[in-house]
DNA sequence: TTGATAAGTGACTTATAGACACAAAAAGGA
DNA sequence: TCCTTTTTGTGTCTATAAGTCACTTATCAA
């Protein structure tokens, strides 16, 4: 290689690197199982932070992804085999230091799915697993993924105050006590049964499936499902303690 | 240059181009002046959409910007000469078609500033101006910037329901009737004077500056300022009509 | 049949927003 | 000086929704 050519090459390469930070998409997929909130992590197979656990994200594929959502859904399908019913952009983190390789930008999403929807697929692979919020505290994560999950967790908490978005982490049909328990875990406080039911009835976002379920002794609970059309992200009214700060 | 090296170089270069969409930062800077909400636009000096008006954004400068916020603030300082007191990430838009040149990602911010803070500086340059929401409808914008401003506008409307963030579009000292008028414009509906004042008092986010101002006949209004520390993004309680949908 | 258990409701209390009349503080003119 | 006009700011009643908690309903198991 001649010196001149190398010079040109480096200039060219540097210019490219100058204009374009690395761009990745990192979905934070939550589910609810065994009375715990869990997040999907994968074990990195490549540099940097090889072998460490992190979010199931990756680079935008300019050839096949038409949008950033496509990238998020593609990465989630690769790991879970299915498309989650809820996906919403969380925040974009970008700075010079979060990735050793270069200035790096990651567009993050919050996603929710029923545990049973992908439990089978995940059980077949060794490099992906559900990690509970409790386990998460002990597990060092790649890059700034721990911080990102913290943000997603906090956003989900806000959703629990004002919406029934968390219901997407439950199966298609679920009971109100199940949903209330999930909200209580997200909010870290007990909720009044009556207030909770009242808010959800008023919002008219759920419909009676006609079925009931009795887990073990006690009156059977009505199974509800999301009403088609009107999104579960519709605002509910205030819940006690809602007078806090935004994300 | 040897074939092998060129091969390696191209692979490297292609991979780089393959992995990296264009990354820009686009701040939507609002202000309030003459009873109108206005947004800062600049006239593009380069391809594509040359001569058209658009958001005062640009590429991330990997050498000088440590974070995405740095990029947003740098671009705003270039056009206004000052640093806005409020800057919050809005949303990231990325797809294959929004920029003719390439797959493109833009990280957007909502920013607010008092009109007087930068009116002088803007008046000196020909390629930047404040455009009212009304004027905006007639003006074709570069890229998808019209859609982005629409999203920012809608987010600001939500803020007006739950917070006093819009106060950052006012001077340091302002009266409650002024703030209420701004909120009414953002929400597109009249507000009850008593309810509005009560919510703001309860939030304890403003403090009496001790001064008063009488614009024209009538009782002089108390001038308030933001309390240091506690951000104005703290949630207020519900306002009628709040049972709508999130952004 | 009876007790245990969990789902779901009735009804009262409390808190906050809506509505609107009224008081307070200035300007200006006769 | 005093009265009118104008705008800011408050008092207070009403309406609505959330908090509380006892009570009813529906099922299982002994």
XYZ file of C-alpha atoms (C1' of nucleotides) in Angstrom:
554
model
C 0.000 0.000 0.000
C 1.427 3.371 -0.962
C 1.640 6.107 1.540
C -0.512 8.423 -0.554
C -3.277 5.909 -0.895
C -3.229 5.150 2.744
C -3.420 8.827 3.441
C -6.479 9.148 1.202
C -8.031 6.093 2.730
C -7.568 7.354 6.239
C -8.905 10.762 5.402
C -11.912 9.187 3.787
C -12.444 6.810 6.639
C -11.982 9.480 9.235
C -14.443 11.721 7.484
C -16.980 8.940 7.527
C -16.337 8.302 11.176
C -16.575 12.038 11.805
C -20.028 12.383 10.313
C -21.583 9.168 11.469
C -21.763 7.846 14.978
C -22.665 4.177 15.416
C -26.440 3.739 15.447
C -28.053 0.874 17.293
C -31.599 0.088 18.402
C -32.090 -1.420 21.865
C -35.531 -2.750 22.845
C -36.277 -3.322 26.528
C -38.787 -6.189 26.483
C -40.686 -6.721 29.739
C -42.988 -9.503 30.752
C -44.793 -10.566 33.904
C -44.357 -14.085 35.252
C -44.495 -15.738 38.664
C -45.469 -12.432 40.273
C -42.317 -10.773 38.992
C -41.472 -8.228 36.354
C -38.802 -9.609 34.046
C -36.708 -8.230 31.229
C -35.231 -10.073 28.253
C -31.432 -10.139 28.129
C -29.037 -11.740 25.670
C -25.423 -12.766 26.055
C -23.177 -10.794 23.742
C -21.248 -12.906 21.247
C -18.929 -10.183 19.995
C -16.668 -7.360 21.030
C -16.995 -5.209 23.055
C -18.239 -6.554 26.386
C -18.193 -10.075 24.937
C -19.933 -12.692 27.110
C -21.701 -10.040 29.147
C -25.471 -9.819 29.239
C -27.238 -6.909 27.615
C -30.293 -5.748 25.706
C -31.367 -7.668 22.582
C -30.492 -4.820 20.232
C -28.284 -4.294 17.231
C -27.360 -2.111 14.303
C -29.914 -0.730 11.901
C -29.898 -2.823 8.712
C -30.074 -0.191 5.987
C -30.981 -2.813 3.390
C -33.866 -4.508 5.168
C -35.193 -2.138 7.833
C -37.460 0.605 6.512
C -37.827 2.274 9.911
C -36.324 2.196 13.398
C -39.354 0.191 14.597
C -38.498 -2.430 11.977
C -35.067 -2.792 13.532
C -36.532 -3.123 17.020
C -39.086 -5.731 15.929
C -36.534 -7.661 13.867
C -34.151 -7.996 16.797
C -36.987 -9.067 19.083
C -38.216 -11.643 16.565
C -34.711 -13.064 16.289
C -34.641 -13.731 20.017
C -38.262 -14.502 20.869
C -39.740 -15.766 17.609
C -42.719 -13.429 17.907
C -43.741 -9.803 17.496
C -44.701 -8.073 20.765
C -48.148 -6.414 20.869
C -46.727 -3.265 22.460
C -43.715 -1.290 21.295
C -43.064 2.355 22.076
C -39.997 4.498 21.718
C -38.419 5.251 25.097
C -35.475 7.591 24.628
C -32.337 7.978 22.572
C -29.016 7.888 24.368
C -25.996 9.220 22.544
C -22.564 10.335 23.650
C -18.871 9.930 23.027
C -18.167 7.444 25.793
C -20.911 4.844 26.076
C -19.271 2.575 23.496
C -15.489 2.049 23.516
C -15.433 1.811 19.710
C -16.808 5.212 18.841
C -19.307 7.978 19.449
C -22.500 5.965 19.695
C -26.234 6.530 19.543
C -28.841 4.015 20.650
C -32.556 4.461 20.035
C -34.325 2.589 22.823
C -37.794 1.093 22.918
C -40.008 -0.302 25.631
C -41.830 -3.479 24.590
C -44.267 -5.740 26.414
C -45.325 -9.316 25.794
C -47.106 -12.182 27.529
C -44.637 -14.619 29.050
C -46.253 -17.692 27.490
C -46.028 -16.150 24.018
C -42.309 -16.672 23.822
C -41.323 -18.839 26.767
C -40.995 -21.926 24.561
C -38.782 -20.245 21.965
C -36.526 -18.666 24.556
C -36.077 -21.971 26.367
C -34.477 -23.404 23.209
C -31.656 -20.872 23.009
C -28.786 -20.556 25.444
C -27.977 -16.905 24.807
C -31.310 -15.347 25.841
C -33.150 -15.375 29.141
C -35.698 -13.565 31.264
C -34.141 -11.774 34.228
C -36.233 -10.482 37.131
C -35.759 -6.969 38.472
C -34.282 -8.494 41.608
C -31.723 -10.623 39.758
C -30.857 -7.595 37.650
C -29.293 -5.769 40.562
C -26.618 -8.447 40.919
C -25.870 -8.763 37.209
C -23.353 -6.414 35.589
C -24.574 -5.448 32.123
C -22.865 -4.437 28.880
C -22.523 -0.747 27.981
C -25.035 1.493 29.774
C -27.816 -1.054 29.466
C -28.454 -1.132 33.204
C -29.213 2.579 33.155
C -31.440 2.177 30.107
C -33.483 -0.568 31.769
C -33.840 1.713 34.782
C -35.349 4.407 32.557
C -37.691 1.905 30.892
C -38.760 0.615 34.290
C -39.514 4.127 35.473
C -41.513 4.922 32.342
C -43.522 1.751 32.812
C -44.242 2.861 36.375
C -45.650 6.121 35.037
C -47.788 4.170 32.571
C -49.193 2.150 35.482
C -50.365 5.396 37.098
C -52.213 6.698 34.073
C -53.018 3.802 31.759
C -53.451 0.068 31.450
C -50.512 -0.316 29.080
C -48.970 -2.894 31.468
C -51.798 -5.260 30.442
C -49.752 -6.041 27.316
C -47.372 -7.957 29.594
C -50.261 -10.318 30.396
C -51.854 -13.050 28.238
C -54.673 -12.141 25.851
C -57.234 -12.940 28.534
C -56.537 -11.869 32.099
C -58.361 -11.064 35.318
C -58.564 -7.703 37.039
C -56.842 -9.007 40.187
C -53.941 -10.127 37.972
C -53.713 -6.694 36.358
C -53.968 -4.980 39.721
C -51.157 -7.113 41.122
C -48.946 -6.178 38.173
C -49.701 -2.494 38.709
C -48.917 -2.852 42.398
C -45.531 -4.346 41.616
C -44.804 -1.603 39.100
C -45.855 1.137 41.504
C -44.357 -0.459 44.584
C -47.485 0.158 46.610
C -50.827 -1.526 47.300
C -53.889 -0.253 45.440
C -57.510 -0.092 46.528
C -59.430 -2.823 44.723
C -62.495 -0.651 44.309
C -60.646 2.402 42.980
C -58.674 0.297 40.556
C -61.745 -1.440 39.127
C -63.685 1.809 38.942
C -61.018 3.545 36.903
C -60.788 0.687 34.464
C -64.543 0.407 34.060
C -64.833 4.127 33.359
C -62.120 3.951 30.723
C -64.062 1.251 28.842
C -60.884 -0.242 27.443
C -61.543 -3.843 28.462
C -64.356 -6.201 27.573
C -65.703 -9.233 29.379
C -64.637 -12.378 27.516
C -67.554 -14.268 29.026
C -65.199 -16.742 30.659
C -64.195 -17.099 34.288
C -61.200 -18.554 36.027
C -60.829 -20.033 39.493
C -57.210 -20.685 40.356
C -57.723 -22.148 43.788
C -60.642 -21.829 46.164
C -62.532 -18.569 46.046
C -64.938 -16.895 43.697
C -63.840 -17.239 40.049
C -62.537 -14.063 38.447
C -63.899 -12.681 35.195
C -61.478 -12.920 32.257
C -61.185 -9.681 30.336
C -59.458 -8.838 27.074
C -58.416 -5.573 25.438
C -61.130 -3.969 23.380
C -60.074 -3.823 19.755
C -59.347 -0.349 18.456
C -58.992 2.016 21.381
C -55.434 1.694 22.620
C -54.639 0.864 26.196
C -52.433 3.916 26.293
C -55.513 6.094 26.703
C -55.171 8.157 29.835
C -56.940 7.044 32.942
C -57.629 9.492 35.713
C -55.375 10.214 38.623
C -54.202 7.619 41.071
C -53.031 8.590 44.508
C -49.411 9.635 44.509
C -49.622 10.786 40.933
C -48.438 14.249 41.871
C -44.811 13.457 41.255
C -42.343 14.261 38.545
C -42.187 13.236 34.959
C -39.497 11.058 33.538
C -2.398 0.058 -3.456
C -2.533 -3.716 -3.536
C -5.709 -5.518 -4.423
C -5.866 -7.209 -1.088
C -5.588 -4.016 0.811
C -8.193 -2.323 -1.339
C -10.457 -5.265 -0.797
C -10.029 -4.927 2.928
C -10.527 -1.200 2.719
C -13.735 -1.465 0.712
C -15.121 -4.116 2.960
C -14.314 -1.925 5.866
C -15.716 1.168 4.232
C -18.825 -0.549 2.955
C -19.434 -2.026 6.323
C -19.123 1.399 7.813
C -21.559 2.891 5.303
C -23.828 -0.091 5.724
C -23.947 0.254 9.469
C -24.277 3.976 9.745
C -27.292 6.031 8.755
C -26.941 9.811 8.770
C -27.460 11.174 12.280
C -28.773 14.674 12.852
C -30.193 16.534 15.837
C -33.203 18.800 15.274
C -34.337 21.112 18.090
C -37.835 22.612 17.918
C -37.471 25.920 19.732
C -40.744 27.571 20.768
C -41.387 30.990 22.181
C -44.417 33.107 23.053
C -44.765 36.595 21.648
C -47.652 38.889 20.756
C -50.171 36.335 22.010
C -48.862 33.717 19.607
C -46.826 30.558 19.871
C -43.879 30.725 17.504
C -41.203 28.321 16.366
C -37.659 29.092 15.177
C -36.944 28.181 11.548
C -33.825 28.613 9.446
C -33.385 28.773 5.718
C -31.300 25.858 4.432
C -28.093 26.869 2.684
C -27.202 23.458 1.276
C -28.545 20.417 -0.499
C -31.096 18.884 -0.166
C -34.138 21.171 0.041
C -31.845 24.188 -0.415
C -33.556 27.545 0.261
C -36.454 25.887 2.072
C -37.171 26.635 5.694
C -36.615 23.967 8.311
C -35.535 23.239 11.866
C -32.228 24.690 13.143
C -30.561 21.275 13.380
C -27.472 19.605 12.022
C -25.065 16.718 12.198
C -23.490 15.561 15.418
C -19.933 16.871 15.649
C -18.005 13.872 16.945
C -15.020 16.036 17.830
C -16.744 18.726 19.833
C -20.085 17.360 21.026
C -19.837 15.058 24.027
C -23.567 14.264 24.005
C -26.657 14.683 21.823
C -27.776 17.564 24.053
C -24.495 19.305 23.258
C -25.343 19.118 19.575
C -28.823 20.520 20.163
C -27.531 23.383 22.298
C -24.675 24.151 19.907
C -27.055 24.476 16.946
C -29.398 26.683 18.964
C -26.543 28.901 20.137
C -25.376 29.322 16.544
C -28.769 30.707 15.563
C -29.959 32.516 18.679
C -26.752 33.421 20.505
C -28.087 32.005 23.789
C -28.746 28.734 25.597
C -32.445 28.011 26.184
C -33.481 27.321 29.804
C -35.567 24.304 28.772
C -34.476 21.443 26.526
C -36.024 17.985 26.488
C -35.742 15.127 24.076
C -38.916 14.713 22.031
C -38.605 11.672 19.785
C -36.249 10.116 17.286
C -37.426 9.732 13.721
C -35.540 7.354 11.479
C -36.348 5.659 8.195
C -35.071 5.010 4.709
C -37.018 7.756 2.951
C -37.079 10.952 4.997
C -33.776 12.160 3.497
C -33.046 11.732 -0.230
C -29.365 11.170 0.486
C -29.569 8.098 2.672
C -31.226 6.231 5.497
C -31.462 8.988 8.077
C -32.044 9.342 11.800
C -32.896 12.594 13.544
C -32.977 12.964 17.318
C -35.457 15.744 18.040
C -35.709 18.061 21.031
C -38.292 20.489 22.300
C -36.796 23.731 23.603
C -38.353 26.855 25.081
C -37.040 30.377 25.487
C -38.279 33.870 26.248
C -38.748 35.892 23.082
C -36.752 38.874 24.326
C -33.767 36.633 25.147
C -32.868 36.194 21.517
C -35.021 38.601 19.523
C -32.095 40.970 19.042
C -29.689 38.330 17.788
C -32.219 36.800 15.407
C -33.069 40.188 13.945
C -29.439 40.510 12.765
C -29.420 37.375 10.636
C -31.375 36.842 7.444
C -31.550 33.060 7.570
C -33.446 32.609 10.848
C -36.889 33.786 11.920
C -39.764 33.144 14.295
C -42.804 31.666 12.567
C -46.223 31.561 14.222
C -48.293 28.380 14.219
C -50.695 30.101 11.840
C -48.015 31.099 9.341
C -46.608 27.595 9.570
C -49.610 26.066 7.847
C -48.873 28.007 4.659
C -45.129 27.366 4.657
C -43.765 24.181 3.063
C -40.868 22.850 5.140
C -37.753 20.802 4.392
C -37.769 17.038 5.014
C -40.429 15.907 7.489
C -39.923 18.947 9.684
C -43.589 19.940 9.513
C -44.567 16.601 11.027
C -41.879 16.927 13.690
C -43.107 20.367 14.727
C -46.612 18.894 14.934
C -45.376 16.271 17.385
C -43.525 18.890 19.444
C -46.629 21.077 19.496
C -48.755 18.172 20.702
C -46.242 17.280 23.422
C -46.232 20.876 24.602
C -50.018 20.734 24.767
C -49.751 17.723 27.063
C -47.240 19.603 29.213
C -49.740 22.449 29.559
C -52.262 19.992 31.009
C -49.957 18.613 33.665
C -47.151 21.071 34.314
C -46.010 24.650 34.022
C -43.204 23.806 31.620
C -44.614 26.352 29.137
C -43.487 29.070 31.570
C -39.986 28.668 30.078
C -41.330 30.368 26.972
C -41.950 33.486 29.073
C -39.460 36.040 30.489
C -37.841 35.370 33.867
C -40.597 37.300 35.615
C -44.160 36.858 34.429
C -47.717 37.197 35.700
C -50.226 34.412 36.217
C -52.672 35.884 33.681
C -49.839 35.767 31.114
C -49.085 32.142 31.903
C -52.768 31.264 31.800
C -53.155 32.882 28.396
C -50.222 30.849 27.074
C -51.763 27.662 28.430
C -55.098 28.542 26.860
C -53.457 28.984 23.479
C -51.614 25.682 23.846
C -54.755 23.830 24.917
C -57.068 25.608 22.531
C -59.653 26.204 25.236
C -60.406 28.764 27.960
C -59.390 27.912 31.524
C -61.019 28.835 34.810
C -58.916 31.532 36.434
C -59.512 30.132 39.913
C -58.698 26.523 39.007
C -55.553 27.555 37.193
C -54.240 29.638 40.073
C -55.147 27.017 42.639
C -53.205 24.286 40.847
C -50.138 26.462 40.547
C -50.261 27.545 44.164
C -50.531 23.945 45.344
C -47.542 22.912 43.252
C -45.389 25.568 44.947
C -43.202 25.939 41.874
C -43.400 29.718 41.596
C -42.388 32.443 43.984
C -43.564 36.003 44.298
C -40.847 38.348 43.020
C -42.278 41.164 45.133
C -42.872 43.279 42.052
C -46.120 44.093 40.278
C -46.975 45.126 36.775
C -49.887 47.141 35.455
C -50.033 47.028 31.654
C -53.078 49.195 31.151
C -55.748 50.227 33.619
C -56.743 47.572 36.088
C -55.292 46.013 39.176
C -51.531 45.359 38.792
C -50.596 41.687 38.468
C -48.009 40.043 40.701
C -44.796 39.093 38.935
C -43.706 35.535 39.685
C -40.545 33.647 38.859
C -39.623 29.963 38.862
C -38.455 28.681 42.195
C -34.838 27.570 41.945
C -34.343 23.841 42.214
C -37.672 22.107 41.756
C -38.242 21.839 38.038
C -41.377 23.111 36.409
C -41.866 19.692 34.901
C -43.259 18.490 38.206
C -46.702 17.078 37.641
C -49.666 19.214 38.478
C -53.028 17.634 39.080
C -55.630 16.960 36.474
C -57.184 19.613 34.332
C -60.543 19.096 32.725
C -60.234 17.266 29.449
C -57.128 15.455 30.603
C -58.709 12.081 29.983
C -57.327 11.868 26.507
C -54.526 9.959 24.871
C -50.826 10.157 25.329
C -48.462 11.207 22.622
C -73.525 -28.142 55.281
C -70.163 -25.269 56.847
C -65.856 -22.749 56.874
C -62.183 -20.725 54.176
C -60.921 -17.909 50.397
C -60.911 -14.756 46.819
C -63.890 -11.770 43.580
C -66.778 -8.174 43.222
C -70.205 -4.267 45.093
C -72.525 -0.564 48.115
C -72.172 3.380 50.322
C -70.019 6.876 52.954
C -66.000 10.143 53.321
C -62.534 13.053 51.503
C -60.157 15.731 48.058
C -59.956 18.488 44.064
C -61.656 20.800 39.967
C -65.580 23.793 37.921
C -68.429 27.799 38.192
C -69.283 32.297 39.296
C -70.170 36.139 42.109
C -67.610 39.411 44.552
C -63.701 42.163 46.489
C -59.297 44.735 45.587
C -56.292 47.826 43.171
C -55.066 50.525 39.775
C -56.212 54.417 35.626
C -58.779 58.165 33.793
C -62.216 61.546 33.312
C -65.739 64.843 35.022
C -62.421 64.214 44.867
C -65.354 60.783 43.383
C -67.252 57.726 40.229
C -66.648 54.430 36.304
C -63.969 51.097 33.941
C -60.737 47.506 33.833
C -58.128 43.760 35.306
C -56.302 40.975 39.210
C -57.273 38.088 42.761
C -60.536 35.496 46.338
C -64.723 33.135 48.736
C -67.656 29.682 48.381
C -70.825 26.450 46.701
C -71.315 22.428 43.589
C -69.968 18.398 40.958
C -67.009 14.631 40.255
C -63.845 11.182 41.235
C -60.860 8.777 44.420
C -60.147 6.542 49.288
C -61.975 3.436 52.689
C -64.038 -0.504 54.264
C -67.711 -3.431 55.326
C -70.575 -6.590 52.991
C -72.177 -9.901 49.427
C -71.221 -13.500 46.003
C -69.230 -17.638 44.196
C -66.348 -21.382 44.407
C -63.547 -25.316 46.868
C -62.689 -28.608 50.375
C -63.448 -30.905 54.531
